[in-house]
Amino acid sequence: MAINRRDIKGNGRGTVLQQARLWSGLVLLVYATGHFINHGLGLVSLSWMDGMLTVMSAIWSSVPGTVLLYGAFAIHILLGVLSVLSIRSLKMPFWRWFQIALGLAIPYWLVSHIIVTRGSELATGVPVTYLQELSLLWPVSAVKQNALLLLVWVHGIIGVHFWLRPKSWYKDGLLVLLPIAIAVPIVAMAGWMTAAKRELLRLSLDTDGAEAVDMAARVAAVREAVSDYQAIAQGWVAISLSVLLLVFVVLIIAQGFRRRVQVTYGNGLTVDAAPGKTLLDVSRDNRIDHLSVCGGRARCSTCRVLVMSEQDGLSPVGPAERKLLDKINAEPNMRLACQARVQGDVNIRPIIQPKRAVSTPLQSDPFGWGVEREVSVLQLKIKEFRPFVDKTLPYDVIYVLNQLLDLMVEQIEAQDGHVDKFTNDGLTAVFGLETHKTQAARSALYAAARCQALVEGGDGAQQLAAPLKIGIGVHSGRAVIGRVGKSSDQTAPSPVTAIGNVSLIAEALEMVTRRSDASIVYSKYVHELCGLGVANMLGTPSEFAIQGLAGKVEAVMVKNSSPLRKKLELTQS
């Protein structure tokens, strides 16, 4: 089944080690963000920079702050090393290699920066001021400083992106988060460089010259005190990175000499794999499209597979995988490909296919798997349908019913609505699959008014072989949207259906029309979305208790649809 990669909900938190790496990284990113904002204040003044530096120092130089910061730093590095050494496939997505490369480069550049700041304080006993730091960095270390800033920021943002990506709100949240992610490093670089040039110019124009001489002496003292330590520290970091890469290469080469096992996919394709690799790694090694929205961290369930053979060919289910599988009520033979490691021959079938891997006409269908979205639901039923059937010949029943529904569908589709299902006395339609919730509400309500207009009089009424009355309920809200009952090969798609309270409320509002003279009953929420002003001008405001829901639903009962239709046309223009 095809899937919209951005519409998957997050279901899991990953393993304990993955959570530790995530949260230690978030601590470091919080510190870096504050530090970068501090740099950005250089666009205002040096005093603002020093003011925020005082606050930052009070937090992070305290005993709890120091333990938290350096503890997170140590944990993140240690778990990063373990993560690199656990890699069993070189065919990973580009973003993963890019994040690893950034992570390996950061310590080499960062250790020099730490020694110049914290190290100089320890060596000289004099707290580092922003003016001193700017004098140390500008202009000789400007490129290095900006490179380090970008390395840290991009590495952290990649991690945050794949942490938040499975969240249902993340796609909409990107409209706010992406500009912030771009602005922070730009403002930070502009801020510290602007402040450096401004302050050094001020010192050069100082007629007394005492401050400039004092600052030059302090900068020279710091450089002399830490220069040897910088070289030694960077040397050890370079050696450590070299050893890490050497061990990594040895592990990858050694893996090639291990006994091979076979992994068979549902389409009959069989590939060889080295024991210890995850099923996701096996798919990537063999260029088999395998969806993994969270990047293989057990935080979503999109990589899950059905195991068609005995499960002794896979590693046991771990705590993180078990928690996620239980949350989605998975079958006993379902596994997460990012967590299950091959130990012997195994036969699997991936459940969700990336859109590019689907060769059927529905490869671009975002509703092949359930997504959550705010939509508007229109519920339409024929009033007094049973008496009509009892007194009408069978042929005429079907003929009139088809006449009516054809007219209704024409109006619904004209407003970009999608017919969910037909019943023996009406239909259900969904609006908002491709439009904003406001436009969806207006389209649903306008389609309802047009349907009533056709039935109440005009060409539509003349086309019907027998006079009929209809009742319509309309409500808007969040729902699970998907195709229910679709064949596994996706060649015979079922209509899109909306599952949730929005459908329940729309149906309940339609039932109100059966016991009243109202032709349309729509919720107050729909009224507000459409911006229709005073409800009394269009119908009668009412409240209804709906079985299974707490509280009452406010709604508007419309007897004559003409004012509603005209109001919608007027406000649309």
Coordinates of C-alpha atoms in Angstrom, one line a residue:
M1 CA 0.0 0.0 0.0
A2 CA 1.3 3.5 -0.8
I3 CA 1.8 6.0 1.9
N4 CA 2.4 9.7 2.3
R5 CA 5.7 9.7 4.2
R6 CA 4.9 12.9 6.0
D7 CA 1.5 11.8 7.3
I8 CA 2.7 9.0 9.6
K9 CA 2.1 9.4 13.4
G10 CA 4.9 8.7 15.8
N11 CA 4.2 5.6 17.7
G12 CA 7.5 4.8 19.6
R13 CA 10.4 6.3 21.3
G14 CA 13.2 4.0 20.1
T15 CA 15.6 1.9 22.2
V16 CA 17.0 3.1 25.6
L17 CA 20.3 4.0 23.9
Q18 CA 18.6 5.8 21.1
Q19 CA 16.6 7.8 23.7
A20 CA 19.8 8.6 25.6
R21 CA 21.5 9.8 22.4
L22 CA 18.4 11.9 21.5
W23 CA 18.0 13.6 24.8
S24 CA 21.7 14.2 25.3
G25 CA 21.8 15.7 21.8
L26 CA 18.8 17.9 22.7
V27 CA 20.6 19.2 25.8
L28 CA 23.6 20.1 23.6
L29 CA 21.3 21.7 21.0
V30 CA 19.5 23.8 23.7
Y31 CA 22.9 25.1 24.9
A32 CA 24.1 25.7 21.3
T33 CA 20.8 27.6 20.5
G34 CA 21.2 29.9 23.5
H35 CA 24.9 30.4 22.5
F36 CA 23.9 31.3 18.9
I37 CA 21.2 33.7 20.1
N38 CA 23.8 35.3 22.3
H39 CA 26.0 35.8 19.2
G40 CA 23.0 37.3 17.3
L41 CA 22.6 40.0 20.0
G42 CA 25.8 41.4 18.5
L43 CA 23.6 43.1 16.0
V44 CA 22.3 45.2 18.8
S45 CA 25.2 45.9 21.1
L46 CA 28.1 44.4 23.1
S47 CA 26.3 45.2 26.4
W48 CA 23.4 43.0 25.3
M49 CA 25.8 40.2 24.4
D50 CA 27.5 40.5 27.8
G51 CA 24.1 40.6 29.6
M52 CA 22.9 37.3 28.1
L53 CA 26.4 35.8 28.6
T54 CA 26.0 36.5 32.3
V55 CA 22.7 34.7 32.3
M56 CA 24.1 31.8 30.3
S57 CA 27.1 31.5 32.5
A58 CA 24.9 31.5 35.7
I59 CA 23.0 28.5 34.2
W60 CA 25.7 26.4 32.5
S61 CA 28.7 27.2 34.8
S62 CA 26.8 26.2 37.9
V63 CA 27.4 22.7 39.3
P64 CA 24.1 21.3 38.0
G65 CA 24.5 23.0 34.6
T66 CA 28.1 21.9 34.2
V67 CA 27.2 18.3 35.1
L68 CA 24.3 18.3 32.7
L69 CA 26.2 19.9 29.8
Y70 CA 29.4 17.9 30.0
G71 CA 27.5 14.8 30.9
A72 CA 25.4 15.2 27.9
F73 CA 28.5 15.8 25.8
A74 CA 30.2 12.7 27.0
I75 CA 27.1 10.5 26.6
H76 CA 26.4 11.8 23.1
I77 CA 29.9 11.2 22.0
L78 CA 30.0 7.7 23.5
L79 CA 26.7 6.7 22.0
G80 CA 27.6 8.2 18.7
V81 CA 30.7 6.0 18.6
L82 CA 28.6 2.9 19.4
S83 CA 26.1 3.9 16.7
V84 CA 28.9 4.2 14.1
L85 CA 30.4 0.8 15.1
S86 CA 26.9 -0.8 15.0
I87 CA 26.5 0.1 11.3
R88 CA 26.4 -3.1 9.2
S89 CA 25.5 -1.6 5.8
L90 CA 27.3 1.0 3.8
K91 CA 24.2 1.6 1.7
M92 CA 22.5 4.1 4.0
P93 CA 20.6 7.2 3.0
F94 CA 22.8 10.2 2.2
W95 CA 21.4 12.2 5.1
R96 CA 22.6 9.5 7.5
W97 CA 26.2 9.6 6.2
F98 CA 26.0 13.4 6.2
Q99 CA 25.0 13.5 9.8
I100 CA 27.7 11.0 10.8
A101 CA 30.4 13.1 8.9
L102 CA 29.3 16.2 10.7
G103 CA 29.3 14.4 14.0
L104 CA 32.9 13.2 13.5
A105 CA 34.1 16.6 12.4
I106 CA 32.6 18.5 15.3
P107 CA 34.9 17.3 18.1
Y108 CA 38.1 18.2 16.2
W109 CA 36.9 21.8 15.7
L110 CA 35.1 22.1 19.0
V111 CA 37.9 21.1 21.3
S112 CA 39.9 24.1 20.2
H113 CA 37.0 26.4 20.9
I114 CA 36.4 24.9 24.4
I115 CA 40.1 25.3 25.3
V116 CA 40.1 29.0 24.2
T117 CA 37.0 29.8 26.3
R118 CA 36.7 27.4 29.3
G119 CA 40.4 26.5 29.2
S120 CA 41.7 30.0 29.2
E121 CA 39.5 30.8 32.3
L122 CA 41.2 27.9 34.1
A123 CA 44.7 28.8 32.9
T124 CA 44.6 32.5 33.6
G125 CA 41.9 32.8 36.3
V126 CA 40.2 35.6 34.4
P127 CA 36.6 35.2 33.2
V128 CA 36.3 35.4 29.4
T129 CA 34.3 38.5 28.2
Y130 CA 32.6 38.8 24.9
L131 CA 35.0 41.5 23.8
Q132 CA 38.0 39.2 24.6
E133 CA 36.4 36.3 22.7
L134 CA 35.6 38.6 19.7
S135 CA 39.2 39.8 19.7
L136 CA 40.4 36.2 19.7
L137 CA 38.2 35.1 16.8
W138 CA 38.2 38.1 14.5
P139 CA 39.5 38.0 11.8
V140 CA 42.0 35.1 12.0
S141 CA 39.5 32.5 13.2
A142 CA 36.3 33.8 11.5
V143 CA 36.0 31.0 8.9
K144 CA 36.8 28.3 11.5
Q145 CA 34.2 29.8 13.9
N146 CA 31.4 30.0 11.3
A147 CA 32.3 26.5 10.1
L148 CA 32.0 25.1 13.6
L149 CA 28.7 26.9 14.1
L150 CA 27.2 25.4 10.9
L151 CA 28.5 21.9 11.7
V152 CA 26.9 21.9 15.1
W153 CA 23.6 23.4 13.9
V154 CA 23.1 21.3 10.9
H155 CA 24.0 18.1 12.8
G156 CA 21.5 18.9 15.5
I157 CA 18.7 20.0 13.1
I158 CA 19.0 16.7 11.2
G159 CA 18.5 14.8 14.4
V160 CA 15.5 16.9 15.4
H161 CA 14.0 16.5 12.0
F162 CA 14.0 12.7 12.1
W163 CA 12.8 12.9 15.7
L164 CA 9.8 15.0 14.9
R165 CA 9.1 13.7 11.4
P166 CA 6.7 10.9 12.5
K167 CA 4.6 13.4 14.4
S168 CA 1.2 14.2 12.9
W169 CA 1.6 18.0 13.4
Y170 CA 5.2 18.2 12.0
K171 CA 4.2 18.8 8.4
D172 CA 2.2 21.9 9.3
G173 CA 4.7 22.9 11.9
L174 CA 7.5 23.1 9.3
L175 CA 6.0 26.4 8.2
V176 CA 7.2 27.9 11.5
L177 CA 10.2 25.7 12.3
L178 CA 12.0 25.8 9.0
P179 CA 12.4 29.6 8.9
I180 CA 13.6 29.5 12.5
A181 CA 16.1 26.8 11.6
I182 CA 17.5 28.8 8.7
A183 CA 17.5 32.2 10.6
V184 CA 19.3 31.1 13.8
P185 CA 22.7 30.4 12.2
I186 CA 22.5 33.3 9.8
V187 CA 21.7 35.8 12.6
A188 CA 24.4 34.2 14.9
M189 CA 27.1 34.6 12.3
A190 CA 26.0 38.1 11.3
G191 CA 25.8 39.1 15.0
W192 CA 29.2 38.1 16.2
M193 CA 31.0 39.3 13.1
T194 CA 29.2 42.7 13.2
A195 CA 30.0 43.1 16.9
A196 CA 33.7 42.1 16.3
K197 CA 34.2 44.7 13.6
R198 CA 32.3 47.4 15.5
E199 CA 34.2 46.9 18.8
L200 CA 37.7 46.5 17.2
L201 CA 37.0 49.7 15.2
R202 CA 36.0 51.4 18.5
L203 CA 39.2 50.3 20.1
S204 CA 41.3 51.5 17.2
L205 CA 39.7 55.0 17.4
D206 CA 40.2 55.3 21.1
T207 CA 42.4 58.3 21.6
D208 CA 43.6 57.0 25.0
G209 CA 44.5 53.6 23.7
A210 CA 44.7 52.0 27.1
E211 CA 41.7 49.7 26.6
A212 CA 43.2 48.5 23.2
V213 CA 46.6 47.8 24.8
D214 CA 45.0 46.0 27.7
M215 CA 42.9 43.9 25.4
A216 CA 45.8 43.0 23.1
A217 CA 47.8 41.9 26.1
R218 CA 45.0 39.7 27.4
V219 CA 44.5 38.1 24.0
A220 CA 48.2 37.4 23.7
A221 CA 48.3 35.9 27.2
V222 CA 45.3 33.6 26.4
R223 CA 46.9 32.5 23.1
E224 CA 50.2 31.7 24.8
A225 CA 48.5 29.9 27.6
V226 CA 46.4 27.6 25.5
S227 CA 48.3 27.2 22.2
D228 CA 50.1 24.0 23.3
Y229 CA 46.9 22.5 24.8
Q230 CA 45.0 23.2 21.6
A231 CA 47.5 21.3 19.5
I232 CA 47.7 18.4 21.9
A233 CA 43.9 18.1 22.2
Q234 CA 43.3 18.3 18.5
G235 CA 46.0 15.7 18.0
W236 CA 44.3 13.3 20.4
V237 CA 41.0 13.9 18.7
A238 CA 42.5 13.1 15.3
I239 CA 44.1 9.9 16.6
S240 CA 40.8 8.8 18.2
L241 CA 38.9 9.5 15.0
S242 CA 41.4 7.5 13.0
V243 CA 41.2 4.5 15.4
L244 CA 37.4 4.7 15.2
L245 CA 37.4 4.6 11.4
L246 CA 40.0 1.8 11.4
V247 CA 37.8 -0.4 13.7
F248 CA 34.8 0.5 11.6
V249 CA 36.5 -0.7 8.4
V250 CA 37.7 -3.9 10.1
L251 CA 34.2 -4.7 11.3
I252 CA 32.8 -4.1 7.8
I253 CA 35.4 -6.3 6.1
A254 CA 35.1 -9.1 8.7
Q255 CA 31.4 -9.1 8.1
G256 CA 32.0 -10.2 4.5
F257 CA 33.6 -13.4 5.7
R258 CA 30.7 -14.6 7.8
R259 CA 28.3 -17.3 6.7
R260 CA 25.6 -15.9 4.5
V261 CA 21.8 -16.4 5.0
Q262 CA 18.9 -15.8 2.7
V263 CA 16.1 -13.3 3.0
T264 CA 13.1 -13.9 0.7
Y265 CA 10.6 -11.1 0.0
G266 CA 6.9 -11.5 -0.7
N267 CA 7.4 -11.0 -4.4
G268 CA 9.7 -14.1 -4.6
L269 CA 13.0 -12.1 -4.6
T270 CA 15.7 -13.8 -2.6
V271 CA 18.9 -12.1 -1.5
D272 CA 21.9 -13.1 0.5
A273 CA 22.7 -11.3 3.7
A274 CA 25.3 -11.3 6.5
P275 CA 24.0 -12.3 9.9
G276 CA 23.7 -9.3 12.2
K277 CA 22.3 -6.9 9.7
T278 CA 18.8 -5.5 10.2
L279 CA 16.1 -6.3 7.6
L280 CA 16.2 -2.6 6.8
D281 CA 19.9 -2.9 6.1
V282 CA 19.3 -5.9 3.9
S283 CA 16.8 -4.0 1.8
R284 CA 19.1 -1.1 1.4
D285 CA 22.1 -3.3 0.5
N286 CA 20.0 -4.8 -2.3
R287 CA 18.4 -1.5 -3.5
I288 CA 14.9 -2.7 -2.4
D289 CA 12.7 0.2 -1.5
H290 CA 11.8 0.0 2.1
L291 CA 10.0 2.8 3.9
S292 CA 11.4 4.1 7.2
V293 CA 10.0 7.5 8.1
C294 CA 11.9 7.9 11.4
G295 CA 15.2 6.8 9.9
G296 CA 15.3 3.4 11.5
R297 CA 15.0 4.5 15.2
A298 CA 11.9 2.5 16.2
R299 CA 9.9 5.7 16.6
C300 CA 7.4 4.9 13.8
S301 CA 6.0 1.7 12.4
T302 CA 6.4 2.3 8.7
C303 CA 9.2 -0.3 8.2
R304 CA 7.2 -3.2 9.6
V305 CA 7.1 -6.5 7.9
L306 CA 5.1 -9.7 8.1
V307 CA 7.3 -12.8 8.8
M308 CA 6.0 -15.5 6.6
S309 CA 8.4 -18.2 7.9
E310 CA 9.5 -19.3 11.4
Q311 CA 10.9 -16.4 13.4
D312 CA 14.0 -18.2 14.6
G313 CA 15.8 -16.6 11.6
L314 CA 15.5 -13.2 13.3
S315 CA 16.8 -11.8 16.6
P316 CA 14.4 -11.7 19.6
V317 CA 12.1 -8.8 19.9
G318 CA 13.7 -6.0 22.1
P319 CA 11.9 -3.8 24.6
A320 CA 11.5 -0.8 22.3
E321 CA 10.2 -2.9 19.4
R322 CA 7.8 -4.8 21.7
K323 CA 6.4 -1.5 23.1
L324 CA 5.8 -0.2 19.6
L325 CA 4.3 -3.4 18.3
D326 CA 2.0 -3.6 21.2
K327 CA 0.9 0.0 20.7
I328 CA -0.2 -0.7 17.1
N329 CA -1.8 -4.1 18.1
A330 CA 0.5 -5.9 15.8
E331 CA 0.1 -9.5 14.8
P332 CA 2.5 -12.1 16.4
N333 CA 4.4 -12.5 13.1
M334 CA 4.9 -8.7 12.6
R335 CA 8.4 -7.2 13.1
L336 CA 10.1 -3.8 12.7
A337 CA 12.7 -4.1 9.9
C338 CA 14.9 -1.5 11.6
Q339 CA 15.1 -3.6 14.8
A340 CA 15.0 -7.3 13.6
R341 CA 18.4 -8.6 12.8
V342 CA 18.8 -11.7 10.5
Q343 CA 20.3 -14.8 12.1
G344 CA 19.1 -17.4 9.6
D345 CA 17.0 -17.8 6.5
V346 CA 13.8 -15.9 6.7
N347 CA 10.8 -15.1 4.5
I348 CA 9.2 -11.6 4.9
R349 CA 6.7 -9.3 3.2
P350 CA 7.0 -5.5 3.8
I351 CA 3.6 -4.1 4.6
I352 CA 4.0 -0.5 3.5
Q353 CA 5.6 0.4 0.2
P354 CA 7.1 3.8 -0.6
K355 CA 5.2 5.6 -3.4
R356 CA 8.1 5.2 -5.9
A357 CA 8.0 1.4 -5.3
V358 CA 4.3 1.0 -6.3
S359 CA 3.9 0.4 -10.0
T360 CA 0.1 0.7 -10.1
P361 CA -1.9 3.7 -11.0
L362 CA -2.2 4.6 -7.3
Q363 CA 1.5 5.2 -6.8
S364 CA 0.8 8.9 -5.9
D365 CA -2.2 8.1 -3.7
P366 CA -1.7 9.6 -0.2
F367 CA -4.6 7.7 1.2
G368 CA -3.5 4.2 0.6
W369 CA -2.6 4.2 4.3
G370 CA -4.4 6.0 7.1
V371 CA -3.6 9.7 7.5
E372 CA -5.1 12.3 9.9
R373 CA -6.6 15.4 8.5
E374 CA -9.3 18.0 9.2
V375 CA -12.1 17.5 6.8
S376 CA -15.8 18.3 6.4
V377 CA -18.3 15.4 6.1
L378 CA -21.7 15.8 4.4
Q379 CA -24.3 13.2 5.2
L380 CA -27.4 13.1 2.9
K381 CA -30.4 10.9 3.3
I382 CA -33.8 10.7 1.6
K383 CA -36.7 11.6 4.0
E384 CA -39.5 9.1 4.3
F385 CA -37.7 6.7 2.2
R386 CA -39.4 3.6 3.5
P387 CA -42.9 4.7 2.6
F388 CA -41.6 5.7 -0.8
V389 CA -40.3 2.2 -1.4
D390 CA -43.5 0.5 -0.2
K391 CA -45.7 2.4 -2.7
T392 CA -43.4 2.4 -5.7
L393 CA -42.6 -0.3 -8.2
P394 CA -39.1 -1.9 -7.8
Y395 CA -37.9 -0.6 -11.2
D396 CA -39.1 3.0 -10.3
V397 CA -37.3 2.8 -6.9
I398 CA -34.0 2.2 -8.5
Y399 CA -34.6 4.6 -11.4
V400 CA -35.6 7.5 -9.1
L401 CA -32.8 6.7 -6.6
N402 CA -30.2 6.8 -9.4
Q403 CA -31.6 10.0 -10.8
L404 CA -31.4 11.7 -7.4
L405 CA -28.0 10.5 -6.5
D406 CA -26.6 11.4 -9.9
L407 CA -27.7 15.0 -9.4
M408 CA -26.3 15.0 -5.8
V409 CA -22.9 13.6 -6.9
E410 CA -22.7 16.2 -9.6
Q411 CA -23.0 19.0 -7.1
I412 CA -20.7 17.4 -4.6
E413 CA -17.9 16.8 -7.2
A414 CA -18.4 20.3 -8.5
Q415 CA -17.2 21.5 -5.1
D416 CA -14.2 19.1 -5.0
G417 CA -16.0 16.7 -2.7
H418 CA -15.4 12.9 -2.7
V419 CA -18.2 10.4 -2.3
D420 CA -17.3 8.1 0.6
K421 CA -20.1 5.6 0.3
F422 CA -23.7 5.1 -1.1
T423 CA -26.4 3.7 1.1
N424 CA -29.8 2.5 0.1
D425 CA -31.3 5.9 0.9
G426 CA -28.4 8.4 0.5
L427 CA -24.7 9.0 0.5
T428 CA -21.8 10.3 2.5
A429 CA -19.2 12.7 1.1
V430 CA -15.9 14.0 2.3
F431 CA -14.5 17.5 1.6
G432 CA -11.0 18.8 2.2
L433 CA -8.7 16.0 0.9
E434 CA -6.7 18.6 -1.1
T435 CA -7.9 21.9 0.4
H436 CA -7.7 23.9 3.6
K437 CA -10.3 23.2 6.3
T438 CA -12.0 26.6 5.8
Q439 CA -12.5 26.0 2.1
A440 CA -13.6 22.4 2.8
A441 CA -16.3 23.6 5.2
R442 CA -17.5 26.2 2.6
S443 CA -17.5 23.6 -0.2
A444 CA -19.5 21.1 1.9
L445 CA -22.1 23.6 3.0
Y446 CA -22.4 25.1 -0.5
A447 CA -22.8 21.6 -2.0
A448 CA -25.5 20.9 0.6
A449 CA -27.4 24.1 -0.3
R450 CA -27.1 23.3 -4.0
C451 CA -28.4 19.8 -3.5
Q452 CA -31.4 21.2 -1.6
A453 CA -32.1 23.8 -4.3
L454 CA -32.2 21.1 -7.0
V455 CA -34.6 18.9 -5.0
E456 CA -36.8 21.8 -3.8
G457 CA -37.3 23.2 -7.3
G458 CA -35.8 24.0 -10.7
D459 CA -34.4 21.6 -13.2
G460 CA -33.4 19.0 -10.7
A461 CA -36.9 18.6 -9.4
Q462 CA -38.3 18.4 -12.9
Q463 CA -35.9 15.6 -13.8
L464 CA -37.0 13.4 -10.9
A465 CA -39.7 10.8 -11.7
A466 CA -41.2 11.3 -8.3
P467 CA -41.0 14.2 -5.7
L468 CA -38.6 13.5 -2.9
K469 CA -37.2 15.4 0.1
I470 CA -33.7 15.1 1.5
G471 CA -32.1 15.9 4.8
I472 CA -28.4 16.9 5.1
G473 CA -26.1 17.1 8.0
V474 CA -22.6 18.8 7.8
H475 CA -19.8 18.9 10.3
S476 CA -16.1 19.5 10.3
G477 CA -13.3 18.0 12.4
R478 CA -10.2 15.8 12.5
A479 CA -10.6 12.3 11.1
V480 CA -8.6 9.3 10.0
I481 CA -8.7 9.4 6.2
G482 CA -8.0 6.3 4.2
R483 CA -9.2 3.6 1.8
V484 CA -10.8 0.8 3.6
G485 CA -11.2 -2.6 1.8
K486 CA -8.6 -1.8 -0.9
S487 CA -7.1 -4.9 -2.6
S488 CA -3.5 -5.6 -1.7
D489 CA -2.3 -5.0 -5.3
Q490 CA -4.0 -1.6 -5.3
T491 CA -5.6 -2.1 -8.7
A492 CA -9.1 -1.7 -7.4
P493 CA -9.1 1.2 -4.9
S494 CA -12.1 1.7 -2.7
P495 CA -13.4 5.3 -2.0
V496 CA -11.8 7.5 0.6
T497 CA -13.6 7.2 3.9
A498 CA -13.5 9.5 7.0
I499 CA -13.3 7.6 10.4
G500 CA -14.0 9.5 13.6
N501 CA -16.4 11.7 15.5
V502 CA -16.8 14.1 12.6
S503 CA -18.7 11.4 10.6
L504 CA -20.7 10.4 13.7
I505 CA -21.8 14.0 14.3
A506 CA -22.6 14.7 10.7
E507 CA -24.9 11.6 10.7
A508 CA -26.5 12.7 13.9
L509 CA -27.2 16.2 12.5
E510 CA -28.8 14.6 9.4
M511 CA -31.1 12.6 11.7
V512 CA -32.3 15.8 13.2
T513 CA -33.8 16.7 9.7
R514 CA -35.9 13.6 9.8
R515 CA -37.8 14.7 12.9
S516 CA -38.1 18.4 12.0
D517 CA -38.9 20.6 9.0
A518 CA -35.2 21.5 8.6
S519 CA -33.6 20.6 5.3
I520 CA -30.0 21.2 6.4
V521 CA -28.5 21.0 9.9
Y522 CA -24.8 22.0 10.2
S523 CA -22.6 22.5 13.2
K524 CA -21.7 25.9 14.7
Y525 CA -18.1 25.0 14.1
V526 CA -18.8 24.8 10.3
H527 CA -20.6 28.2 10.6
E528 CA -17.5 29.7 12.2
L529 CA -15.2 28.3 9.6
C530 CA -17.3 29.7 6.8
G531 CA -17.4 33.1 8.5
L532 CA -21.2 33.5 8.0
G533 CA -21.8 36.0 10.7
V534 CA -25.1 36.0 12.7
A535 CA -26.6 32.4 12.5
N536 CA -30.1 33.6 13.1
M537 CA -30.2 35.2 9.7
L538 CA -29.8 31.8 8.1
G539 CA -31.5 29.4 10.4
T540 CA -32.3 28.5 14.0
P541 CA -29.4 27.9 16.4
S542 CA -29.9 24.8 18.5
E543 CA -28.1 22.3 20.7
F544 CA -28.2 18.5 20.4
A545 CA -27.0 15.7 22.6
I546 CA -25.3 13.0 20.6
Q547 CA -25.1 9.5 22.0
G548 CA -21.5 8.5 22.8
L549 CA -20.3 12.1 23.0
A550 CA -19.9 14.2 26.1
G551 CA -21.7 17.6 26.1
K552 CA -23.9 19.0 23.4
V553 CA -23.2 20.0 19.8
E554 CA -24.2 23.5 18.8
A555 CA -25.8 23.6 15.3
V556 CA -27.9 25.7 12.9
M557 CA -31.1 24.3 11.6
V558 CA -31.9 25.6 8.1
K559 CA -35.4 25.3 6.6
N560 CA -34.9 27.3 3.4
S561 CA -31.5 26.8 1.8
S562 CA -31.7 29.8 -0.5
P563 CA -30.4 32.4 2.0
L564 CA -27.6 30.1 3.0
R565 CA -26.6 29.6 -0.6
K566 CA -26.7 33.3 -1.4
K567 CA -24.7 34.1 1.7
L568 CA -22.0 31.6 0.8
E569 CA -21.8 33.0 -2.8
L570 CA -21.7 36.6 -1.5
T571 CA -18.9 36.0 1.1
Q572 CA -16.9 33.9 -1.4
S573 CA -16.7 36.8 -3.8

